[in-house]
Amino acid sequence: MKNMNVTALWLIFTFAAILGMVGYDVAIKLATDQISAYLFTAILVVFGLIGHLTVLGVYKFYHPEVPLGASPKILLLGALGGLGLVVMDVCFFLGVKIGGLATTNAVWLIGGLIATVLVGALVFHEELSWNNMLGVALGTVAIFLMVF
């Protein structure tokens, strides 16, 4: 693989990432009423992991000065990302089963918005300003109005 053309690698990994995410989205839209929640969650996890592993593969092949195996942080982030995807999917579908799609989708979107701000502040050390807080508040209101 190291002797492959960089453009060819870009195309391969981009196609794999798109395939994984399209399969994930199609499974969400078409299969929710057709199969059991456990099988559905398993299908979503497989497609989501394809996308995550593809991102790790792109990192490995496009940054040869920092190989994937030489960076424990990258390996840890990849493992946490995959685990997070599994937990998110299971929680989402349990929420749909318990509270209905509209409520679960609102919590899902608002939770994602808040999580993005928290990750930015805690991991990337971004400053939490009034503009950020106002953006989160307006985003929460917008999601609430769209869903309900």
XYZ file of N, CA and C in Angstrom:
444
model
N 0.810 -1.203 0.000
C 0.000 0.000 0.000
C 0.854 1.269 0.000
N 2.065 1.223 0.529
C 2.866 2.441 0.621
C 3.338 2.916 -0.744
N 3.386 2.032 -1.732
C 3.838 2.423 -3.057
C 2.696 2.909 -3.944
N 1.457 2.881 -3.437
C 0.320 3.314 -4.245
C 0.358 4.824 -4.460
N -0.257 5.227 -5.520
C -0.380 6.634 -5.847
C -1.248 7.332 -4.793
N -0.874 8.531 -4.392
C -1.626 9.274 -3.381
C -3.043 9.559 -3.862
N -3.213 9.893 -5.134
C -4.543 10.161 -5.675
C -5.412 8.920 -5.611
N -4.845 7.762 -5.923
C -5.609 6.515 -5.856
C -6.049 6.231 -4.424
N -5.168 6.459 -3.453
C -5.547 6.261 -2.055
C -6.668 7.211 -1.646
N -6.566 8.456 -2.069
C -7.609 9.435 -1.772
C -8.943 8.934 -2.286
N -8.972 8.476 -3.530
C -10.220 8.005 -4.126
C -10.756 6.773 -3.407
N -9.886 5.831 -3.074
C -10.322 4.606 -2.395
C -10.936 4.936 -1.037
N -10.242 5.720 -0.235
C -10.741 6.003 1.105
C -11.963 6.918 1.082
N -12.005 7.847 0.148
C -13.188 8.699 0.029
C -14.399 7.867 -0.344
N -14.237 6.958 -1.308
C -15.338 6.090 -1.709
C -15.796 5.214 -0.543
N -14.863 4.671 0.223
C -15.230 3.819 1.360
C -15.980 4.617 2.425
N -15.536 5.841 2.683
C -16.214 6.676 3.678
C -17.622 7.025 3.219
N -17.765 7.392 1.949
C -19.084 7.724 1.415
C -19.988 6.502 1.444
N -19.465 5.348 1.051
C -20.247 4.117 1.069
C -20.723 3.793 2.483
N -19.840 3.918 3.453
C -20.227 3.644 4.831
C -21.311 4.584 5.326
N -21.173 5.877 5.067
C -22.158 6.834 5.553
C -23.482 6.742 4.788
N -23.438 6.471 3.483
C -24.678 6.301 2.719
C -25.419 5.062 3.205
N -24.690 3.975 3.414
C -25.323 2.764 3.939
C -25.946 3.009 5.297
N -25.272 3.758 6.122
C -25.777 4.114 7.450
C -27.080 4.897 7.321
N -27.093 5.906 6.454
C -28.267 6.743 6.279
C -29.432 5.965 5.677
N -29.152 5.122 4.672
C -30.204 4.317 4.052
C -30.803 3.358 5.074
N -29.957 2.771 5.906
C -30.463 1.862 6.935
C -31.388 2.594 7.896
N -31.042 3.809 8.256
C -31.900 4.582 9.161
C -33.257 4.848 8.516
N -33.265 5.234 7.250
C -34.504 5.655 6.608
C -35.396 4.504 6.165
N -34.819 3.393 5.768
C -35.623 2.329 5.177
C -35.910 1.153 6.092
N -35.065 0.904 7.058
C -35.172 -0.364 7.774
C -35.767 -0.264 9.168
N -36.156 0.921 9.619
C -36.575 1.039 11.012
C -37.797 0.193 11.342
N -38.744 0.071 10.439
C -39.951 -0.697 10.737
C -39.872 -2.138 10.257
N -38.821 -2.498 9.545
C -38.762 -3.809 8.915
C -38.068 -4.875 9.753
N -37.135 -4.493 10.602
C -36.348 -5.482 11.335
C -36.297 -5.118 12.811
N -35.793 -6.023 13.623
C -35.741 -5.774 15.062
C -34.741 -4.659 15.378
N -34.927 -4.054 16.529
C -34.052 -2.948 16.937
C -32.611 -3.412 17.100
N -32.404 -4.647 17.575
C -31.043 -5.132 17.787
C -30.313 -5.350 16.463
N -30.985 -5.963 15.489
C -30.363 -6.171 14.180
C -30.115 -4.831 13.497
N -31.070 -3.936 13.628
C -30.936 -2.612 13.028
C -29.736 -1.869 13.613
N -29.600 -1.927 14.933
C -28.463 -1.280 15.580
C -27.151 -1.903 15.124
N -27.138 -3.228 14.970
C -25.921 -3.904 14.506
C -25.546 -3.439 13.102
N -26.535 -3.293 12.227
C -26.274 -2.821 10.861
C -25.701 -1.402 10.895
N -26.302 -0.538 11.703
C -25.823 0.842 11.791
C -24.403 0.914 12.340
N -24.118 0.069 13.312
C -22.776 0.059 13.893
C -21.746 -0.342 12.849
N -22.072 -1.350 12.031
C -21.138 -1.790 10.989
C -20.864 -0.655 10.007
N -21.912 0.002 9.529
C -21.713 1.087 8.573
C -20.991 2.276 9.204
N -21.308 2.592 10.449
C -20.614 3.681 11.123
C -19.141 3.387 11.344
N -18.833 2.143 11.695
C -17.433 1.775 11.898
C -16.652 1.816 10.593
N -17.311 1.502 9.475
C -16.642 1.629 8.173
C -16.180 3.077 7.986
N -17.061 4.022 8.290
C -16.692 5.428 8.162
C -15.562 5.824 9.091
N -15.622 5.393 10.353
C -14.570 5.737 11.311
C -13.233 5.109 10.940
N -13.251 3.842 10.561
C -12.004 3.173 10.198
C -11.404 3.780 8.937
N -12.259 4.255 8.050
C -11.770 4.906 6.845
C -11.015 6.184 7.190
N -11.557 6.945 8.124
C -10.863 8.167 8.543
C -9.498 7.826 9.132
N -9.439 6.777 9.948
C -8.151 6.364 10.502
C -7.199 5.912 9.398
N -7.734 5.215 8.390
C -6.899 4.780 7.274
C -6.341 5.951 6.495
N -7.178 6.961 6.273
C -6.706 8.158 5.579
C -5.594 8.814 6.388
N -5.770 8.881 7.691
C -4.729 9.476 8.530
C -3.430 8.691 8.391
N -3.533 7.374 8.403
C -2.331 6.539 8.342
C -1.569 6.753 7.043
N -2.271 6.828 5.932
C -1.593 6.885 4.645
C -1.248 8.300 4.196
N -1.833 9.316 4.802
C -1.534 10.670 4.350
C -0.615 11.437 5.285
N -0.187 10.816 6.355
C 0.776 11.443 7.255
C 1.877 10.440 7.573
N 2.735 10.141 6.605
C 3.753 9.114 6.846
C 4.784 9.509 7.897
N 4.914 10.804 8.176
C 5.889 11.204 9.192
C 5.409 10.843 10.605
N 4.113 10.610 10.778
C 3.573 10.163 12.068
C 2.727 8.923 11.805
N 3.348 7.743 11.741
C 2.577 6.535 11.453
C 1.532 6.265 12.534
N 0.458 5.618 12.134
C -0.664 5.372 13.035
C -0.229 4.621 14.284
N 0.593 3.588 14.133
C 1.019 2.787 15.273
C 1.939 3.522 16.229
N 2.551 4.617 15.784
C 3.495 5.350 16.631
C 2.799 6.391 17.490
N 1.508 6.554 17.319
C 0.790 7.582 18.060
C -0.318 6.944 18.900
N -0.052 6.684 20.171
C -1.088 6.095 21.026
C -2.327 6.981 21.155
N -2.151 8.303 21.052
C -3.303 9.199 21.135
C -4.276 8.944 19.988
N -3.733 8.759 18.775
C -4.596 8.520 17.621
C -5.310 7.183 17.761
N -4.602 6.156 18.214
C -5.243 4.859 18.426
C -6.345 4.963 19.473
N -6.085 5.683 20.547
C -7.085 5.852 21.592
C -8.292 6.621 21.070
N -8.050 7.690 20.316
C -9.160 8.460 19.762
C -9.986 7.624 18.798
N -9.335 6.793 17.991
C -10.071 5.919 17.084
C -10.934 4.919 17.825
N -10.372 4.313 18.865
C -11.140 3.352 19.662
C -12.304 4.035 20.373
N -12.054 5.212 20.932
C -13.125 5.944 21.608
C -14.202 6.389 20.623
N -13.791 6.768 19.414
C -14.769 7.145 18.397
C -15.668 5.985 18.018
N -15.091 4.814 17.811
C -15.896 3.636 17.488
C -16.817 3.248 18.625
N -16.302 3.266 19.846
C -17.120 2.946 21.008
C -18.238 3.971 21.176
N -17.904 5.238 20.970
C -18.919 6.284 21.063
C -20.026 6.102 20.045
N -19.672 5.683 18.851
C -20.674 5.443 17.817
C -21.614 4.323 18.226
N -21.065 3.252 18.764
C -21.889 2.128 19.207
C -22.850 2.578 20.300
N -22.333 3.280 21.288
C -23.171 3.725 22.402
C -24.240 4.699 21.916
N -23.883 5.621 21.013
C -24.854 6.576 20.490
C -25.984 5.872 19.761
N -25.653 4.897 18.930
C -26.692 4.190 18.190
C -27.630 3.433 19.113
N -27.069 2.721 20.065
C -27.909 1.965 20.993
C -28.824 2.906 21.768
N -28.277 4.005 22.264
C -29.085 4.965 23.017
C -30.156 5.608 22.144
N -29.808 5.927 20.906
C -30.786 6.548 20.012
C -31.979 5.632 19.787
N -31.721 4.372 19.494
C -32.831 3.475 19.184
C -33.600 3.039 20.419
N -32.952 2.977 21.552
C -33.703 2.759 22.784
C -34.591 3.971 23.068
N -34.081 5.165 22.784
C -34.884 6.369 22.953
C -36.083 6.397 22.025
N -35.902 5.975 20.782
C -37.021 5.914 19.832
C -38.069 4.932 20.337
N -37.609 3.819 20.861
C -38.530 2.798 21.366
C -39.316 3.320 22.566
N -38.660 4.083 23.429
C -39.299 4.538 24.664
C -40.089 5.833 24.456
N -39.482 6.827 23.800
C -40.081 8.155 23.772
C -40.622 8.621 22.437
N -40.455 7.867 21.383
C -40.918 8.303 20.079
C -39.829 9.031 19.309
N -40.023 9.118 18.009
C -38.988 9.667 17.131
C -38.782 11.168 17.317
N -39.861 11.937 17.455
C -39.718 13.394 17.556
C -38.934 13.787 18.805
N -39.294 13.216 19.931
C -38.603 13.546 21.175
C -37.152 13.097 21.136
N -36.932 11.868 20.671
C -35.572 11.334 20.615
C -34.706 12.147 19.667
N -35.252 12.531 18.520
C -34.484 13.310 17.552
C -34.117 14.677 18.124
N -35.036 15.298 18.853
C -34.734 16.596 19.462
C -33.608 16.470 20.478
N -33.688 15.455 21.336
C -32.637 15.247 22.335
C -31.312 14.940 21.652
N -31.356 14.129 20.592
C -30.164 13.743 19.829
C -29.473 14.985 19.249
N -30.249 15.844 18.594
C -29.669 17.022 17.946
C -29.170 18.049 18.960
N -29.965 18.308 19.990
C -29.549 19.278 21.005
C -28.337 18.752 21.770
N -28.335 17.454 22.070
C -27.180 16.851 22.740
C -25.922 16.966 21.900
N -26.057 16.766 20.589
C -24.910 16.916 19.692
C -24.386 18.339 19.663
N -25.293 19.290 19.696
C -24.904 20.700 19.713
C -24.130 21.039 20.988
N -24.648 20.603 22.109
C -23.979 20.873 23.385
C -22.651 20.125 23.468
N -22.631 18.873 22.996
C -21.392 18.086 23.031
C -20.302 18.738 22.188
N -20.679 19.314 21.055
C -19.702 19.985 20.201
C -19.052 21.159 20.930
N -19.859 21.931 21.636
C -19.313 23.067 22.388
C -18.412 22.579 23.519
N -18.843 21.525 24.223
C -18.030 21.007 25.327
C -16.701 20.440 24.838
N -16.728 19.707 23.730
C -15.479 19.167 23.177
C -14.566 20.307 22.746
N -15.134 21.325 22.122
C -14.327 22.479 21.725
C -13.664 23.152 22.914
N -14.408 23.267 24.016
C -13.857 23.936 25.198
C -12.860 23.058 25.947
N -13.190 21.789 26.132
C -12.351 20.922 26.963
C -11.160 20.337 26.220
N -11.363 19.957 24.963
C -10.289 19.301 24.211
C -9.441 20.313 23.453
N -10.102 21.248 22.766
C -9.373 22.194 21.922
C -9.133 23.536 22.607
N -9.552 23.665 23.855
C -9.315 24.856 24.674
C -9.842 26.130 24.016
N -11.018 26.028 23.396
C -11.650 27.218 22.828
C -12.306 28.014 23.955
N -12.337 29.302 23.776
C -12.911 30.175 24.787
C -14.436 30.148 24.689
N -15.105 29.965 25.828
C -16.568 30.018 25.860
C -16.992 31.466 26.065
N -17.455 32.080 25.007
C -17.847 33.485 25.078
C -19.370 33.588 25.057
N -19.849 34.810 25.212
C -21.293 35.032 25.132
C -21.813 34.691 23.745
N -20.994 34.919 22.723
C -21.410 34.570 21.362
C -21.639 33.067 21.234
N -20.748 32.264 21.816
C -20.921 30.811 21.779
C -22.192 30.394 22.504
N -22.394 30.942 23.692
C -23.573 30.586 24.480
C -24.863 31.007 23.772
N -24.839 32.185 23.157
C -26.007 32.639 22.408
C -26.262 31.727 21.215
N -25.190 31.299 20.546
C -25.332 30.368 19.426
C -25.926 29.040 19.848
N -25.488 28.514 20.980
C -26.049 27.255 21.489
C -27.522 27.441 21.842
N -27.848 28.546 22.487
C -29.240 28.798 22.863
C -30.128 28.925 21.628
N -29.685 29.697 20.633
C -30.480 29.848 19.410
C -30.561 28.544 18.626
N -29.464 27.782 18.603
C -29.489 26.477 17.945
C -30.462 25.528 18.614
N -30.503 25.554 19.939
C -31.437 24.707 20.684
C -32.876 25.095 20.373
N -33.162 26.383 20.361
C -34.514 26.847 20.027
C -34.873 26.453 18.592
N -33.934 26.612 17.659
C -34.196 26.255 16.257
C -34.485 24.763 16.113
N -33.713 23.929 16.787
C -33.953 22.482 16.723
C -35.310 22.155 17.327
N -35.636 22.769 18.449
C -36.925 22.533 19.086
C -38.068 22.912 18.146
N -37.948 24.064 17.481
C -39.003 24.503 16.561
C -39.105 23.604 15.330
N -37.981 23.099 14.838
C -38.020 22.209 13.670
C -38.630 20.859 14.006
N -38.318 20.341 15.177
C -38.758 18.991 15.523
C -40.203 18.978 15.990
N -40.600 19.967 16.772
C -41.961 19.965 17.305
C -42.794 20.899 16.508
